[in-house]
PDB file of C-alpha atoms and ligand atoms in Angstrom:
ATOM      1  CA  UNK V   1      70.651  72.034  81.725  1.00  0.00           C
ATOM      2  CA  UNK V   2      73.646  74.096  82.739  1.00  0.00           C
ATOM      3  CA  UNK V   3      77.101  72.723  83.505  1.00  0.00           C
ATOM      4  CA  UNK V   4      77.235  74.714  86.758  1.00  0.00           C
ATOM      5  CA  UNK V   5      74.344  76.143  88.705  1.00  0.00           C
ATOM      6  CA  UNK V   6      74.286  78.069  91.992  1.00  0.00           C
ATOM      7  CA  UNK V   7      70.792  78.107  93.500  1.00  0.00           C
ATOM      8  CA  UNK V   8      70.144  80.430  96.441  1.00  0.00           C
ATOM      9  CA  UNK V   9      73.575  79.794  97.908  1.00  0.00           C
ATOM     10  CA  UNK V  10      74.461  81.287 101.281  1.00  0.00           C
ATOM     11  CA  UNK V  11      77.747  81.026 103.118  1.00  0.00           C
ATOM     12  CA  UNK V  12      77.794  82.217 106.684  1.00  0.00           C
ATOM     13  CA  UNK V  13      81.045  82.199 108.627  1.00  0.00           C
ATOM     14  CA  UNK V  14      80.597  81.561 112.330  1.00  0.00           C
ATOM     15  CA  UNK V  15      82.588  83.981 114.452  1.00  0.00           C
ATOM     16  CA  UNK V  16      82.802  82.718 117.980  1.00  0.00           C
ATOM     17  CA  UNK V  17      79.656  81.882 119.890  1.00  0.00           C
ATOM     18  CA  UNK V  18      77.312  84.722 119.104  1.00  0.00           C
ATOM     19  CA  UNK V  19      78.411  86.255 115.832  1.00  0.00           C
ATOM     20  CA  UNK V  20      78.442  85.304 112.194  1.00  0.00           C
ATOM     21  CA  UNK V  21      79.182  86.950 108.878  1.00  0.00           C
ATOM     22  CA  UNK V  22      77.165  86.373 105.709  1.00  0.00           C
ATOM     23  CA  UNK V  23      79.919  86.298 103.055  1.00  0.00           C
ATOM     24  CA  UNK V  24      77.686  84.928 100.273  1.00  0.00           C
ATOM     25  CA  UNK V  25      74.069  86.076 100.268  1.00  0.00           C
ATOM     26  CA  UNK V  26      71.450  84.241  98.141  1.00  0.00           C
ATOM     27  CA  UNK V  27      73.642  83.833  95.087  1.00  0.00           C
ATOM     28  CA  UNK V  28      72.259  82.480  91.813  1.00  0.00           C
ATOM     29  CA  UNK V  29      74.113  82.044  88.532  1.00  0.00           C
ATOM     30  CA  UNK V  30      74.788  79.480  85.852  1.00  0.00           C
ATOM     31  CA  UNK V  31      77.816  78.623  83.736  1.00  0.00           C
ATOM     32  CA  UNK V  32      77.955  76.553  80.565  1.00  0.00           C
ATOM     33  CA  UNK V  33      80.456  73.885  79.571  1.00  0.00           C
ATOM     34  CA  UNK V  34      83.578  75.405  77.999  1.00  0.00           C
ATOM     35  CA  UNK V  35      82.830  78.972  79.056  1.00  0.00           C
ATOM     36  CA  UNK V  36      85.584  81.418  80.019  1.00  0.00           C
ATOM     37  CA  UNK V  37      84.100  83.189  83.036  1.00  0.00           C
ATOM     38  CA  UNK V  38      85.364  86.032  85.186  1.00  0.00           C
ATOM     39  CA  UNK V  39      83.961  86.641  88.652  1.00  0.00           C
ATOM     40  CA  UNK V  40      84.688  90.316  89.289  1.00  0.00           C
ATOM     41  CA  UNK V  41      84.353  92.329  92.430  1.00  0.00           C
ATOM     42  CA  UNK V  42      86.222  94.400  94.989  1.00  0.00           C
ATOM     43  CA  UNK V  43      88.253  92.914  97.798  1.00  0.00           C
ATOM     44  CA  UNK V  44      85.982  91.312 100.388  1.00  0.00           C
ATOM     45  CA  UNK V  45      83.089  90.863  97.931  1.00  0.00           C
ATOM     46  CA  UNK V  46      82.969  87.098  98.457  1.00  0.00           C
ATOM     47  CA  UNK V  47      84.769  85.964  95.298  1.00  0.00           C
ATOM     48  CA  UNK V  48      87.155  83.504  96.938  1.00  0.00           C
ATOM     49  CA  UNK V  49      84.313  82.136  99.027  1.00  0.00           C
ATOM     50  CA  UNK V  50      82.316  81.421  95.850  1.00  0.00           C
ATOM     51  CA  UNK V  51      85.345  79.733  94.277  1.00  0.00           C
ATOM     52  CA  UNK V  52      85.984  77.645  97.390  1.00  0.00           C
ATOM     53  CA  UNK V  53      82.361  76.493  97.419  1.00  0.00           C
ATOM     54  CA  UNK V  54      82.592  75.635  93.710  1.00  0.00           C
ATOM     55  CA  UNK V  55      85.769  73.638  94.248  1.00  0.00           C
ATOM     56  CA  UNK V  56      84.436  71.699  97.222  1.00  0.00           C
ATOM     57  CA  UNK V  57      86.987  73.285  99.574  1.00  0.00           C
ATOM     58  CA  UNK V  58      84.215  74.652 101.738  1.00  0.00           C
ATOM     59  CA  UNK V  59      80.548  73.852 102.315  1.00  0.00           C
ATOM     60  CA  UNK V  60      77.487  76.029 101.812  1.00  0.00           C
ATOM     61  CA  UNK V  61      75.336  77.124 104.735  1.00  0.00           C
ATOM     62  CA  UNK V  62      72.239  76.973 102.519  1.00  0.00           C
ATOM     63  CA  UNK V  63      71.454  76.327  98.888  1.00  0.00           C
ATOM     64  CA  UNK V  64      72.370  74.014  96.043  1.00  0.00           C
ATOM     65  CA  UNK V  65      75.420  73.777  93.775  1.00  0.00           C
ATOM     66  CA  UNK V  66      74.880  71.610  90.721  1.00  0.00           C
ATOM     67  CA  UNK V  67      77.932  70.498  88.750  1.00  0.00           C
ATOM     68  CA  UNK V  68      77.170  68.445  85.669  1.00  0.00           C
ATOM     69  CA  UNK V  69      73.754  67.651  87.125  1.00  0.00           C
ATOM     70  CA  UNK V  70      75.058  66.533  90.522  1.00  0.00           C
ATOM     71  CA  UNK V  71      74.391  68.428  93.735  1.00  0.00           C
ATOM     72  CA  UNK V  72      77.828  68.636  95.359  1.00  0.00           C
ATOM     73  CA  UNK V  73      76.343  70.066  98.570  1.00  0.00           C
ATOM     74  CA  UNK V  74      74.904  66.580  99.200  1.00  0.00           C
ATOM     75  CA  UNK V  75      78.284  64.861  98.868  1.00  0.00           C
ATOM     76  CA  UNK V  76      79.763  63.295 101.991  1.00  0.00           C
ATOM     77  CA  UNK V  77      83.379  64.128 102.877  1.00  0.00           C
ATOM     78  CA  UNK V  78      84.800  61.274 100.836  1.00  0.00           C
ATOM     79  CA  UNK V  79      82.768  62.144  97.744  1.00  0.00           C
ATOM     80  CA  UNK V  80      83.751  65.789  98.095  1.00  0.00           C
ATOM     81  CA  UNK V  81      87.445  64.862  98.376  1.00  0.00           C
ATOM     82  CA  UNK V  82      87.143  62.778  95.217  1.00  0.00           C
ATOM     83  CA  UNK V  83      85.380  65.589  93.388  1.00  0.00           C
ATOM     84  CA  UNK V  84      88.113  68.041  94.416  1.00  0.00           C
ATOM     85  CA  UNK V  85      90.901  65.693  93.437  1.00  0.00           C
ATOM     86  CA  UNK V  86      89.568  64.446  90.104  1.00  0.00           C
ATOM     87  CA  UNK V  87      87.161  66.939  88.648  1.00  0.00           C
ATOM     88  CA  UNK V  88      88.678  70.329  89.475  1.00  0.00           C
ATOM     89  CA  UNK V  89      92.004  71.968  88.683  1.00  0.00           C
ATOM     90  CA  UNK V  90      93.035  74.827  90.980  1.00  0.00           C
ATOM     91  CA  UNK V  91      95.304  77.737  90.141  1.00  0.00           C
ATOM     92  CA  UNK V  92      96.202  80.164  92.919  1.00  0.00           C
ATOM     93  CA  UNK V  93      97.829  83.571  93.111  1.00  0.00           C
ATOM     94  CA  UNK V  94     100.955  82.228  94.811  1.00  0.00           C
ATOM     95  CA  UNK V  95     101.373  79.017  92.766  1.00  0.00           C
ATOM     96  CA  UNK V  96     101.584  76.699  95.837  1.00  0.00           C
ATOM     97  CA  UNK V  97     104.369  74.604  94.329  1.00  0.00           C
ATOM     98  CA  UNK V  98     106.404  72.185  96.430  1.00  0.00           C
ATOM     99  CA  UNK V  99     109.872  73.823  96.641  1.00  0.00           C
ATOM    100  CA  UNK V 100     111.831  70.567  96.986  1.00  0.00           C
ATOM    101  CA  UNK V 101     110.419  69.155  93.735  1.00  0.00           C
ATOM    102  CA  UNK V 102     111.291  70.119  90.144  1.00  0.00           C
ATOM    103  CA  UNK V 103     108.663  71.561  87.815  1.00  0.00           C
ATOM    104  CA  UNK V 104     108.170  68.129  86.290  1.00  0.00           C
ATOM    105  CA  UNK V 105     107.926  66.413  89.691  1.00  0.00           C
ATOM    106  CA  UNK V 106     105.371  68.964  90.904  1.00  0.00           C
ATOM    107  CA  UNK V 107     103.152  68.031  87.968  1.00  0.00           C
ATOM    108  CA  UNK V 108     103.854  64.293  88.082  1.00  0.00           C
ATOM    109  CA  UNK V 109     103.008  64.097  91.785  1.00  0.00           C
ATOM    110  CA  UNK V 110      99.397  65.128  91.171  1.00  0.00           C
ATOM    111  CA  UNK V 111      99.058  62.477  88.499  1.00  0.00           C
ATOM    112  CA  UNK V 112     100.438  59.841  90.846  1.00  0.00           C
ATOM    113  CA  UNK V 113      97.929  60.758  93.522  1.00  0.00           C
ATOM    114  CA  UNK V 114      94.908  61.002  91.231  1.00  0.00           C
ATOM    115  CA  UNK V 115      95.810  58.420  88.587  1.00  0.00           C
ATOM    116  CA  UNK V 116      94.956  58.640  84.888  1.00  0.00           C
ATOM    117  CA  UNK V 117      95.061  62.022  83.239  1.00  0.00           C
ATOM    118  CA  UNK V 118      97.349  63.423  80.547  1.00  0.00           C
ATOM    119  CA  UNK V 119     101.001  62.829  79.699  1.00  0.00           C
ATOM    120  CA  UNK V 120     103.151  65.001  81.984  1.00  0.00           C
ATOM    121  CA  UNK V 121     105.733  65.963  79.359  1.00  0.00           C
ATOM    122  CA  UNK V 122     103.096  66.811  76.771  1.00  0.00           C
ATOM    123  CA  UNK V 123     101.306  69.016  79.284  1.00  0.00           C
ATOM    124  CA  UNK V 124     104.573  70.759  80.229  1.00  0.00           C
ATOM    125  CA  UNK V 125     105.301  71.353  76.554  1.00  0.00           C
ATOM    126  CA  UNK V 126     101.797  72.753  75.973  1.00  0.00           C
ATOM    127  CA  UNK V 127     102.380  75.451  78.606  1.00  0.00           C
ATOM    128  CA  UNK V 128     105.828  76.243  77.172  1.00  0.00           C
ATOM    129  CA  UNK V 129     107.903  74.668  79.927  1.00  0.00           C
ATOM    130  CA  UNK V 130     109.670  71.857  78.130  1.00  0.00           C
ATOM    131  CA  UNK V 131     113.106  73.425  78.575  1.00  0.00           C
ATOM    132  CA  UNK V 132     112.439  74.302  82.204  1.00  0.00           C
ATOM    133  CA  UNK V 133     110.979  71.059  83.491  1.00  0.00           C
ATOM    134  CA  UNK V 134     114.022  70.014  85.571  1.00  0.00           C
ATOM    135  CA  UNK V 135     114.272  73.354  87.391  1.00  0.00           C
ATOM    136  CA  UNK V 136     113.087  73.879  90.944  1.00  0.00           C
ATOM    137  CA  UNK V 137     110.476  76.567  91.711  1.00  0.00           C
ATOM    138  CA  UNK V 138     113.098  79.022  93.052  1.00  0.00           C
ATOM    139  CA  UNK V 139     114.941  78.699  89.736  1.00  0.00           C
ATOM    140  CA  UNK V 140     111.874  79.779  87.751  1.00  0.00           C
ATOM    141  CA  UNK V 141     110.450  83.240  87.126  1.00  0.00           C
ATOM    142  CA  UNK V 142     106.984  84.040  88.500  1.00  0.00           C
ATOM    143  CA  UNK V 143     105.339  83.469  85.126  1.00  0.00           C
ATOM    144  CA  UNK V 144     107.080  80.125  84.757  1.00  0.00           C
ATOM    145  CA  UNK V 145     105.985  79.068  88.234  1.00  0.00           C
ATOM    146  CA  UNK V 146     102.406  79.922  87.340  1.00  0.00           C
ATOM    147  CA  UNK V 147     102.765  77.816  84.165  1.00  0.00           C
ATOM    148  CA  UNK V 148     103.838  74.894  86.345  1.00  0.00           C
ATOM    149  CA  UNK V 149     100.745  75.360  88.454  1.00  0.00           C
ATOM    150  CA  UNK V 150      98.588  75.459  85.300  1.00  0.00           C
ATOM    151  CA  UNK V 151     100.273  72.277  84.050  1.00  0.00           C
ATOM    152  CA  UNK V 152      99.639  70.682  87.433  1.00  0.00           C
ATOM    153  CA  UNK V 153      95.973  71.680  87.270  1.00  0.00           C
ATOM    154  CA  UNK V 154      95.324  70.409  83.736  1.00  0.00           C
ATOM    155  CA  UNK V 155      97.308  67.156  83.884  1.00  0.00           C
ATOM    156  CA  UNK V 156      94.375  65.557  85.714  1.00  0.00           C
ATOM    157  CA  UNK V 157      92.338  66.519  82.630  1.00  0.00           C
ATOM    158  CA  UNK V 158      89.584  68.186  84.653  1.00  0.00           C
ATOM    159  CA  UNK V 159      86.509  69.703  83.029  1.00  0.00           C
ATOM    160  CA  UNK V 160      86.710  72.654  85.389  1.00  0.00           C
ATOM    161  CA  UNK V 161      89.606  75.044  86.094  1.00  0.00           C
ATOM    162  CA  UNK V 162      89.241  77.407  89.053  1.00  0.00           C
ATOM    163  CA  UNK V 163      91.694  80.301  89.210  1.00  0.00           C
ATOM    164  CA  UNK V 164      91.954  82.659  92.180  1.00  0.00           C
ATOM    165  CA  UNK V 165      93.710  85.913  91.134  1.00  0.00           C
ATOM    166  CA  UNK V 166      96.064  83.917  88.870  1.00  0.00           C
ATOM    167  CA  UNK V 167      97.997  87.013  87.787  1.00  0.00           C
ATOM    168  CA  UNK V 168      97.987  88.765  91.145  1.00  0.00           C
ATOM    169  CA  UNK V 169     101.685  88.196  91.771  1.00  0.00           C
ATOM    170  CA  UNK V 170     102.871  88.818  88.194  1.00  0.00           C
ATOM    171  CA  UNK V 171     103.887  91.907  86.259  1.00  0.00           C
ATOM    172  CA  UNK V 172     101.299  92.962  83.683  1.00  0.00           C
ATOM    173  CA  UNK V 173     103.068  91.581  80.575  1.00  0.00           C
ATOM    174  CA  UNK V 174     103.535  88.178  82.181  1.00  0.00           C
ATOM    175  CA  UNK V 175      99.956  88.343  83.444  1.00  0.00           C
ATOM    176  CA  UNK V 176      98.668  88.773  79.904  1.00  0.00           C
ATOM    177  CA  UNK V 177     100.573  85.677  78.755  1.00  0.00           C
ATOM    178  CA  UNK V 178      99.102  83.625  81.597  1.00  0.00           C
ATOM    179  CA  UNK V 179      95.560  84.887  80.918  1.00  0.00           C
ATOM    180  CA  UNK V 180      95.958  84.142  77.248  1.00  0.00           C
ATOM    181  CA  UNK V 181      97.025  80.600  78.154  1.00  0.00           C
ATOM    182  CA  UNK V 182      93.955  80.232  80.383  1.00  0.00           C
ATOM    183  CA  UNK V 183      91.716  81.583  77.625  1.00  0.00           C
ATOM    184  CA  UNK V 184      93.149  78.961  75.266  1.00  0.00           C
ATOM    185  CA  UNK V 185      92.361  76.255  77.835  1.00  0.00           C
ATOM    186  CA  UNK V 186      88.734  77.226  77.282  1.00  0.00           C
ATOM    187  CA  UNK V 187      88.670  78.235  73.594  1.00  0.00           C
ATOM    188  CA  UNK V 188      90.925  75.455  72.299  1.00  0.00           C
ATOM    189  CA  UNK V 189      90.883  72.937  75.143  1.00  0.00           C
ATOM    190  CA  UNK V 190      87.114  73.103  75.696  1.00  0.00           C
ATOM    191  CA  UNK V 191      87.505  73.397  79.457  1.00  0.00           C
ATOM    192  CA  UNK V 192      85.332  75.530  81.679  1.00  0.00           C
ATOM    193  CA  UNK V 193      87.642  78.175  83.119  1.00  0.00           C
ATOM    194  CA  UNK V 194      86.541  80.403  85.992  1.00  0.00           C
ATOM    195  CA  UNK V 195      88.771  83.253  87.106  1.00  0.00           C
ATOM    196  CA  UNK V 196      88.245  85.300  90.224  1.00  0.00           C
ATOM    197  CA  UNK V 197      89.729  88.785  89.964  1.00  0.00           C
ATOM    198  CA  UNK V 198      89.374  92.411  90.961  1.00  0.00           C
ATOM    199  CA  UNK V 199      90.876  93.433  87.602  1.00  0.00           C
ATOM    200  CA  UNK V 200      88.038  94.923  85.544  1.00  0.00           C
ATOM    201  CA  UNK V 201      90.220  94.840  82.403  1.00  0.00           C
ATOM    202  CA  UNK V 202      89.493  91.120  82.205  1.00  0.00           C
ATOM    203  CA  UNK V 203      85.816  91.715  81.510  1.00  0.00           C
ATOM    204  CA  UNK V 204      86.280  92.146  77.744  1.00  0.00           C
ATOM    205  CA  UNK V 205      87.986  88.790  77.385  1.00  0.00           C
ATOM    206  CA  UNK V 206      85.351  86.741  79.163  1.00  0.00           C
ATOM    207  CA  UNK V 207      82.342  84.943  77.690  1.00  0.00           C
ATOM    208  CA  UNK V 208      80.528  85.800  80.903  1.00  0.00           C
ATOM    209  CA  UNK V 209      81.217  88.276  83.683  1.00  0.00           C
ATOM    210  CA  UNK V 210      79.613  87.765  87.083  1.00  0.00           C
ATOM    211  CA  UNK V 211      79.952  90.926  89.158  1.00  0.00           C
ATOM    212  CA  UNK V 212      79.605  90.457  92.879  1.00  0.00           C
ATOM    213  CA  UNK V 213      79.670  92.891  95.779  1.00  0.00           C
ATOM    214  CA  UNK V 214      78.904  92.454  99.471  1.00  0.00           C
ATOM    215  CA  UNK V 215      78.192  88.782  98.859  1.00  0.00           C
ATOM    216  CA  UNK V 216      75.503  89.435  96.236  1.00  0.00           C
ATOM    217  CA  UNK V 217      75.428  89.071  92.463  1.00  0.00           C
ATOM    218  CA  UNK V 218      75.072  92.594  91.083  1.00  0.00           C
ATOM    219  CA  UNK V 219      75.181  91.861  87.371  1.00  0.00           C
ATOM    220  CA  UNK V 220      75.794  89.064  84.885  1.00  0.00           C
ATOM    221  CA  UNK V 221      77.126  90.191  81.517  1.00  0.00           C
ATOM    222  CA  UNK V 222      77.315  87.895  78.520  1.00  0.00           C
ATOM    223  CA  UNK V 223      79.848  88.857  75.854  1.00  0.00           C
ATOM    224  CA  UNK V 224      78.850  87.711  72.376  1.00  0.00           C
ATOM    225  CA  UNK V 225      82.284  88.662  71.049  1.00  0.00           C
ATOM    226  CA  UNK V 226      84.901  88.263  73.760  1.00  0.00           C
ATOM    227  CA  UNK V 227      88.295  89.696  72.810  1.00  0.00           C
ATOM    228  CA  UNK V 228      91.469  87.674  72.897  1.00  0.00           C
ATOM    229  CA  UNK V 229      93.552  88.646  75.922  1.00  0.00           C
ATOM    230  CA  UNK V 230      96.420  90.940  74.917  1.00  0.00           C
TER     231      UNK V 230
HETATM  232  P1  ADP A   1      87.125  88.292  98.101  1.00  0.00           P
HETATM  233  O1  ADP A   1      87.707  87.027  97.567  1.00  0.00           O
HETATM  234  O2  ADP A   1      86.109  88.884  97.191  1.00  0.00           O
HETATM  235  O3  ADP A   1      88.156  89.295  98.500  1.00  0.00           O
HETATM  236  P2  ADP A   1      86.354  86.624 100.317  1.00  0.00           P
HETATM  237  O4  ADP A   1      85.463  85.599  99.734  1.00  0.00           O
HETATM  238  O5  ADP A   1      87.746  86.244 100.628  1.00  0.00           O
HETATM  239  O6  ADP A   1      86.305  87.945  99.429  1.00  0.00           O
HETATM  240  O7  ADP A   1      85.699  87.172 101.660  1.00  0.00           O
HETATM  241  C1  ADP A   1      84.371  87.670 101.715  1.00  0.00           C
HETATM  242  C2  ADP A   1      84.081  88.153 103.105  1.00  0.00           C
HETATM  243  O8  ADP A   1      84.019  87.069 104.003  1.00  0.00           O
HETATM  244  C3  ADP A   1      85.139  89.101 103.648  1.00  0.00           C
HETATM  245  O9  ADP A   1      84.485  90.181 104.261  1.00  0.00           O
HETATM  246  C4  ADP A   1      85.915  88.293 104.634  1.00  0.00           C
HETATM  247  O10 ADP A   1      86.322  89.099 105.704  1.00  0.00           O
HETATM  248  C5  ADP A   1      84.921  87.238 105.071  1.00  0.00           C
HETATM  249  N1  ADP A   1      85.582  85.942 105.312  1.00  0.00           N
HETATM  250  C6  ADP A   1      86.276  85.224 104.423  1.00  0.00           C
HETATM  251  N2  ADP A   1      86.736  84.080 104.969  1.00  0.00           N
HETATM  252  C7  ADP A   1      86.312  84.081 106.239  1.00  0.00           C
HETATM  253  C8  ADP A   1      86.441  83.189 107.347  1.00  0.00           C
HETATM  254  N3  ADP A   1      87.113  82.023 107.239  1.00  0.00           N
HETATM  255  N4  ADP A   1      85.880  83.528 108.519  1.00  0.00           N
HETATM  256  C9  ADP A   1      85.195  84.673 108.646  1.00  0.00           C
HETATM  257  N5  ADP A   1      85.024  85.567 107.661  1.00  0.00           N
HETATM  258  C10 ADP A   1      85.569  85.278 106.475  1.00  0.00           C
HETATM  259  P1  ADP A   2     112.392  87.285  85.171  1.00  0.00           P
HETATM  260  O1  ADP A   2     113.081  88.172  84.194  1.00  0.00           O
HETATM  261  O2  ADP A   2     111.024  86.832  84.710  1.00  0.00           O
HETATM  262  O3  ADP A   2     112.414  87.748  86.593  1.00  0.00           O
HETATM  263  P2  ADP A   2     114.611  85.640  85.863  1.00  0.00           P
HETATM  264  O4  ADP A   2     115.615  86.690  85.487  1.00  0.00           O
HETATM  265  O5  ADP A   2     114.348  85.338  87.295  1.00  0.00           O
HETATM  266  O6  ADP A   2     113.215  85.929  85.148  1.00  0.00           O
HETATM  267  O7  ADP A   2     114.976  84.293  85.134  1.00  0.00           O
HETATM  268  C1  ADP A   2     115.285  84.277  83.769  1.00  0.00           C
HETATM  269  C2  ADP A   2     115.409  82.807  83.362  1.00  0.00           C
HETATM  270  O8  ADP A   2     116.477  82.163  84.069  1.00  0.00           O
HETATM  271  C3  ADP A   2     114.148  82.053  83.687  1.00  0.00           C
HETATM  272  O9  ADP A   2     113.771  81.337  82.518  1.00  0.00           O
HETATM  273  C4  ADP A   2     114.497  81.106  84.811  1.00  0.00           C
HETATM  274  O10 ADP A   2     113.902  79.844  84.573  1.00  0.00           O
HETATM  275  C5  ADP A   2     115.999  80.997  84.742  1.00  0.00           C
HETATM  276  N1  ADP A   2     116.580  80.999  86.101  1.00  0.00           N
HETATM  277  C6  ADP A   2     116.417  81.963  87.020  1.00  0.00           C
HETATM  278  N2  ADP A   2     117.085  81.649  88.176  1.00  0.00           N
HETATM  279  C7  ADP A   2     117.664  80.441  87.957  1.00  0.00           C
HETATM  280  C8  ADP A   2     118.488  79.572  88.745  1.00  0.00           C
HETATM  281  N3  ADP A   2     118.838  79.874  89.983  1.00  0.00           N
HETATM  282  N4  ADP A   2     118.872  78.419  88.195  1.00  0.00           N
HETATM  283  C9  ADP A   2     118.489  78.104  86.942  1.00  0.00           C
HETATM  284  N5  ADP A   2     117.742  78.865  86.152  1.00  0.00           N
HETATM  285  C10 ADP A   2     117.328  80.028  86.641  1.00  0.00           C
END
C-alpha cells in the first residue's frame, strides 16, 4: 500500500458552455511515506493542477486519489475542508502571509484555527526564525518570509507538505537554503514533501521525480542516492 496513489486521474476545466480543456490526462503515480518528491515539467504542463487535486483545493473530473488508504475524491465538502486544514501543509511561491500580523502571529493563527499541532516557538526556531519572530512580513527578506510560510505549514504537524514553486521568487542562494530545509523536513522530519517546479536542477535531490508534460506523466525516476541540496 502506497501513502499516495493517483489512479487514472483526469481534470477537465470547463470553459464556457461548449469548450473544455483537459489539464490532467489519465495520470497514475504513487508516492511513499516520507519521500522527497519533485514534480517537474514546463509551464502549463499541469503541475499546479496536480498539486491542487492532491491538496483538496480542487476536485477531479475522473479517477481516484488515495491518501493513506482513503479516497479523497469521495469526501464531501466538509470532509475535504478538514483534510485540507489538518492533513496538508501548503507552501506557495509568494508566501501568502498576512501583512498585518508578525511572523509569530502568522504561524500561531493557523494553530488557533486547526487546534493541536506543534509548539509555535519551537517551530520558528527550527526554521531559523527565532530572532525574527516579532517582525512583520515587509520587514523580512524573501527567504525569511518563505521560512515563515514553512513554519506555518509544519506547525499543524501534517504528514504531507505540498510546495508550489517554493523558490520561484528567491535568488538562487536563498533558494538552495529553502530547498535544503524542505529536504530536511523529509529526511529528518519524516514528512512526505512534494515540490512542483520547472527547475530541472532539483531532480538530483529528489527520491522520486515525476515528469509531466501536456497533462500526462512522461517519466517517473527513482533516485537510489539522492544528493543533498547545495
Ligand atoms: P503548470 O503548473 O504546470 O504551469 P497548470 O496546472 O497551472 O500548469 O495548468 C495546466 C493547464 O491547465 C494550462 O494549460 C492552463 O492554461 C490550464 N488551466 C489551469 N487552470 C485553469 C482554469 N482554472 N481554467 C482553465 N484552464 C486552466
Ligand atoms: P536581503 O539581503 O535578503 O534582501 P534585507 O536587506 O531586506 O535582506 O534584510 C536584511 C535583514 O534586515 C533581514 O534579516 C530582515 O529581517 C531585516 N529587515 C529588513 N527590513 C527591515 C525592517 N523594515 N524592519 C526590521 N527589520 C528589517
